[in-house]
Structures are given as C-alpha cells and as structure tokens.
Amino acid sequence: MNTLYRALPSIDKILNSEQGGLLVARFGHAAVVAQLRSQLRQARQHIQQQQQLPRYFSDFSVLYKKVAHDLQLQQQVAIKKVHNLTGTVLHTNLGRALWSRSAQQAALGAMQENVALEFDLTQSKRSHRDQHIGELLAQLCGAEAACIVNNNAAAVLLMLATFANGKEVIISRGELIEIGGAFRIPDIMQQANCRLVEVGTTNRTRLSDYQRQINENTALLMKVHCSNYQICGFTESTAEAELAQLARQHQLPLISDLGSGALIDLTQYGLPGEPTPQKMLADGVDLVSFSGDKLLGGPQAGIIVGKKAYIERLQQHPLKRALRCDKVILAGLEATLRDYLFPEKLTEVNPTLQLLTRDLDTLRQTAEQLLLKLQEKLGADYCLQLEASSAQIGSGSQPMSRIPSLALTLCPYSDKNSDLMQLIHSLKQLSRPIIGRIENNKLWLDLRGVANPERLLTTLDEL
C-alpha cells in the first residue's frame, strides 16, 4: 500500500512536464491544480479500496487526457441543447419559443457592443429603454404606449401594484387561473397588496355581476384570458367591449391579462384562433399584457400595451426597475417585433410560426429518414411505426387545441417497460438529448417541434 501511495506523482512533477505545461496554457494554473488535487484524492481512495493504482496514474498519457476532458466538461454550460420531439411546440420546460435569425443577430450585437439603450441620439440626452419598442408596438397594436418587463407574471404584478395597492380588484370567478409553476392570479394579487373580489360563478359571469360589486374602494376591473384550459357547456362571460363601457362609467381602468400573445390572426394559417391585443384595445381595454416567448415567437418578456397615461404610471413605479429587461432581451424582442411589419414573410422568418405551419408532407420526409435511421440502430429489438399524431401549440398556450402532426412510435418487442425506459434513458444520454413522450406504452417521437431535422439525424449516429 505504501509503495502504491509513493508511486503517485506530485502536482509539481505533473505541472513541470511538457503535457502539464500544455494543460496550464489551455486552462490556467489554478484550474489544473484544483483538478489534479481532485484526481489524487480519488487515486488514494482507489488504492485503499482496490490495492492498485488507477489506470490513469499507471499511464500518464491517460491522466493528461482525463484532466483535459474533465476541465473541458467544466467549461460546458449545464443547460443542454435538446431535440424537442414531445409534440408540444412551445414547451415551457424546453425553453418555449426559438429566436429568429434577426433576433439572434440583434441580441449578439447588444452583447458585443455598447448600445444606445437609454440614450436619445437625436437630442443627446437620457431616454427610456422601452422607447423604441413602445413606438413599434404602438404601430403594430394600435396602442398609445408600451412597457416591457421580464415576463407576463411580472407584467400582471406591476399593473396590480401600480393601480390597486390597498384596494379591490374585480374579476370573474371563472378567470382565477393557475398556470405552470404554481402562478396563481389570487397569489399575485396578494403580493400586489390588493384584495380580490370574485364575481359570478365558475361557468357564468354577467355584466351585472361586476356592476353590483363596484364601490368606492374598487381600483380596477380585470379580465384574464383562459389560454390554458376551457370551460364548456352551460357558460357565459362578459365581453371586453361591455366591460370597458362599464369601467368608463365608473372612471375605472380595465386591464386584461392576455397570456399567450398572438399579434396576428392565427386562423389564416389554419391554426386555432386567439384573441389579439389589437382587438382588446379596440374594444376599450386600457391595458393589455401578454408574453413575448409564446405565440409571439420571441424572447421571454412581459409586454404591456395601452393608454399612455397608464403606461407612464407603470414606468414610474419602483417595481419597474426591479422587473425590467436588459439590453440583450430588448434587442431580441425588437427584432422579433420588426418581423411583424412584413406579415407575408412571417412563416419564413419566425421559427414558432414556421414549426406550427409546416405541412404534413414535410414532416413525413423527416419521419421516414428517422425511421430508417432507427431501424438500423434498433430494428431487431423494437417495433417502429409511423403514426398520425396530434401536437399541442403549447402547454400554456391553447393546450386543448390540437394540430395535425406525424410521429415515429417505438415499442420493445419484449413488452418490458424496463426496456422502454432504457431506450428513453439512452436517448437522453446523447450529446444533444432527444426528448419524446410516452403514450399507450409507446415512445412517441413527434416531428412537429423538430427545429433542425438534419442535426437530429446526425445525433442519432451516436446511439
């Protein structure tokens, strides 16, 4: 044992070797020393347990490769790129919308250079960081002004904190939603120090229900678009135009949490329809909030559009500074919005709309290539079939609405669940993990959300 311990080299000896010098030049002295100390600790434990040297200390060339490999792994970010074959295009757990090329380039430019973020180049004085996007959103949505924060939950919090602190907010009982991550409208109201006043019932809320609850302590009326669930059957809700008229009669603001944020009529592409901020504002809603990384197809952001007087109050609230976006997000968001100035080209440049509108023939070409590749790798052990599938736009964006898709399904001939789990594990261990879904005791690889088919096929070469 003592002989084995003495056979372990000192850190100085390793560092003074030619290969050690190359490691230091590549990774730096401190990182290499820390890694060598870790390797030596592991080697001593190995000697104690196995009564022999680890292989990488018996062969120094292996040791240098191992140290380089481990240090290289430390440089890699933990958030890994994955292939989305779940059948949910805007998957919250997989990062939602992909950025367009123009958004990526704008964000990269903001990262690499100083930008006029809060500087008016014309008048050579300080300006507001939301100014450029505000003007753009005014053009796209018919709004007087806009305010940008880091997500839609923050947008709702800011509106409530600004206009309803210590007062009452009237909302339909059927709109007290909860979305992913336990975001609940009542909890946000509590954090904003306002009191929730529920009106109507779960399935029916009339204009008169709001009217009866308005009093001197009412701060505002609120509408929430239920984008992540549906109430069917015997239902009734109050239209925004009616509610806006009631709000004006009592000199109260009407705000709307639109959630998923479609800026265009999706039905023109054969997709399920979504209310737009343009329609809400035209119906008299004073402030409308929505997400940047859902149907809009851009970076994560909370966008508030509406009356200039109300937007100015939002901008002056202390929470705005805590919730604001940085230059990179604002650059990416502006570039995404500018693509909407050219509506005929949207499905070519906006990745979200591109994925949602791809025809089934295009999906079939990729599916057949995927089938051939997996038959080569797994054909003897798994039953592989091409099957019609129904994809979701997003778990928080129209989860009840389905769009036609195509999937490759895999089922082990052994009918053992453990074999299916092993396959799923293997797909997750690839350099770019492949994420599917389990349904009817099969693994479904849905092609609707695949952003890069060529890279998917290349990744499968590792399987």
PDB file of C-alpha atoms in Angstrom, residues 2 14-15 31-32 80 94 126 131 139 151 172 207 225-226 248 260 284 288 291 298 318 346 371 407 417 444 447:
ATOM      1  CA  ASN A   2       2.752   2.443   0.965  1.00  0.00           C
ATOM      2  CA  ILE A  14       2.899  16.879 -13.418  1.00  0.00           C
ATOM      3  CA  LEU A  15       2.846  20.645 -13.942  1.00  0.00           C
ATOM      4  CA  ALA A  31      -7.995  25.142 -12.610  1.00  0.00           C
ATOM      5  CA  VAL A  32      -5.384  22.497 -13.484  1.00  0.00           C
ATOM      6  CA  LYS A  80     -28.030  21.453 -22.720  1.00  0.00           C
ATOM      7  CA  LEU A  94     -37.735  23.138 -23.045  1.00  0.00           C
ATOM      8  CA  ARG A 126     -31.103  60.271 -21.429  1.00  0.00           C
ATOM      9  CA  GLN A 131     -38.969  53.829 -26.047  1.00  0.00           C
ATOM     10  CA  GLN A 139     -47.654  50.797 -34.712  1.00  0.00           C
ATOM     11  CA  ASN A 151     -42.292  38.054 -18.122  1.00  0.00           C
ATOM     12  CA  SER A 172     -64.741  36.730 -12.741  1.00  0.00           C
ATOM     13  CA  LEU A 207     -72.095  42.310 -16.638  1.00  0.00           C
ATOM     14  CA  HIS A 225     -57.794  35.082 -20.957  1.00  0.00           C
ATOM     15  CA  CYS A 226     -58.005  31.395 -20.018  1.00  0.00           C
ATOM     16  CA  ARG A 248     -65.655  54.119 -18.187  1.00  0.00           C
ATOM     17  CA  SER A 260     -50.125  33.822 -24.918  1.00  0.00           C
ATOM     18  CA  GLY A 284     -61.753  49.642 -24.999  1.00  0.00           C
ATOM     19  CA  VAL A 288     -53.290  44.540 -22.123  1.00  0.00           C
ATOM     20  CA  SER A 291     -45.905  37.066 -23.197  1.00  0.00           C
ATOM     21  CA  GLY A 298     -39.588  35.890 -29.298  1.00  0.00           C
ATOM     22  CA  PRO A 318     -40.380  51.369  -8.183  1.00  0.00           C
ATOM     23  CA  LEU A 346     -43.609  35.719 -41.062  1.00  0.00           C
ATOM     24  CA  LEU A 371     -37.479   5.602 -39.295  1.00  0.00           C
ATOM     25  CA  ALA A 407     -44.771  10.704 -35.108  1.00  0.00           C
ATOM     26  CA  ASN A 417     -41.439  -1.448 -19.552  1.00  0.00           C
ATOM     27  CA  TRP A 444     -43.714   8.844 -29.418  1.00  0.00           C
ATOM     28  CA  LEU A 447     -41.896  15.673 -35.624  1.00  0.00           C
TER      29      LEU A 447
END
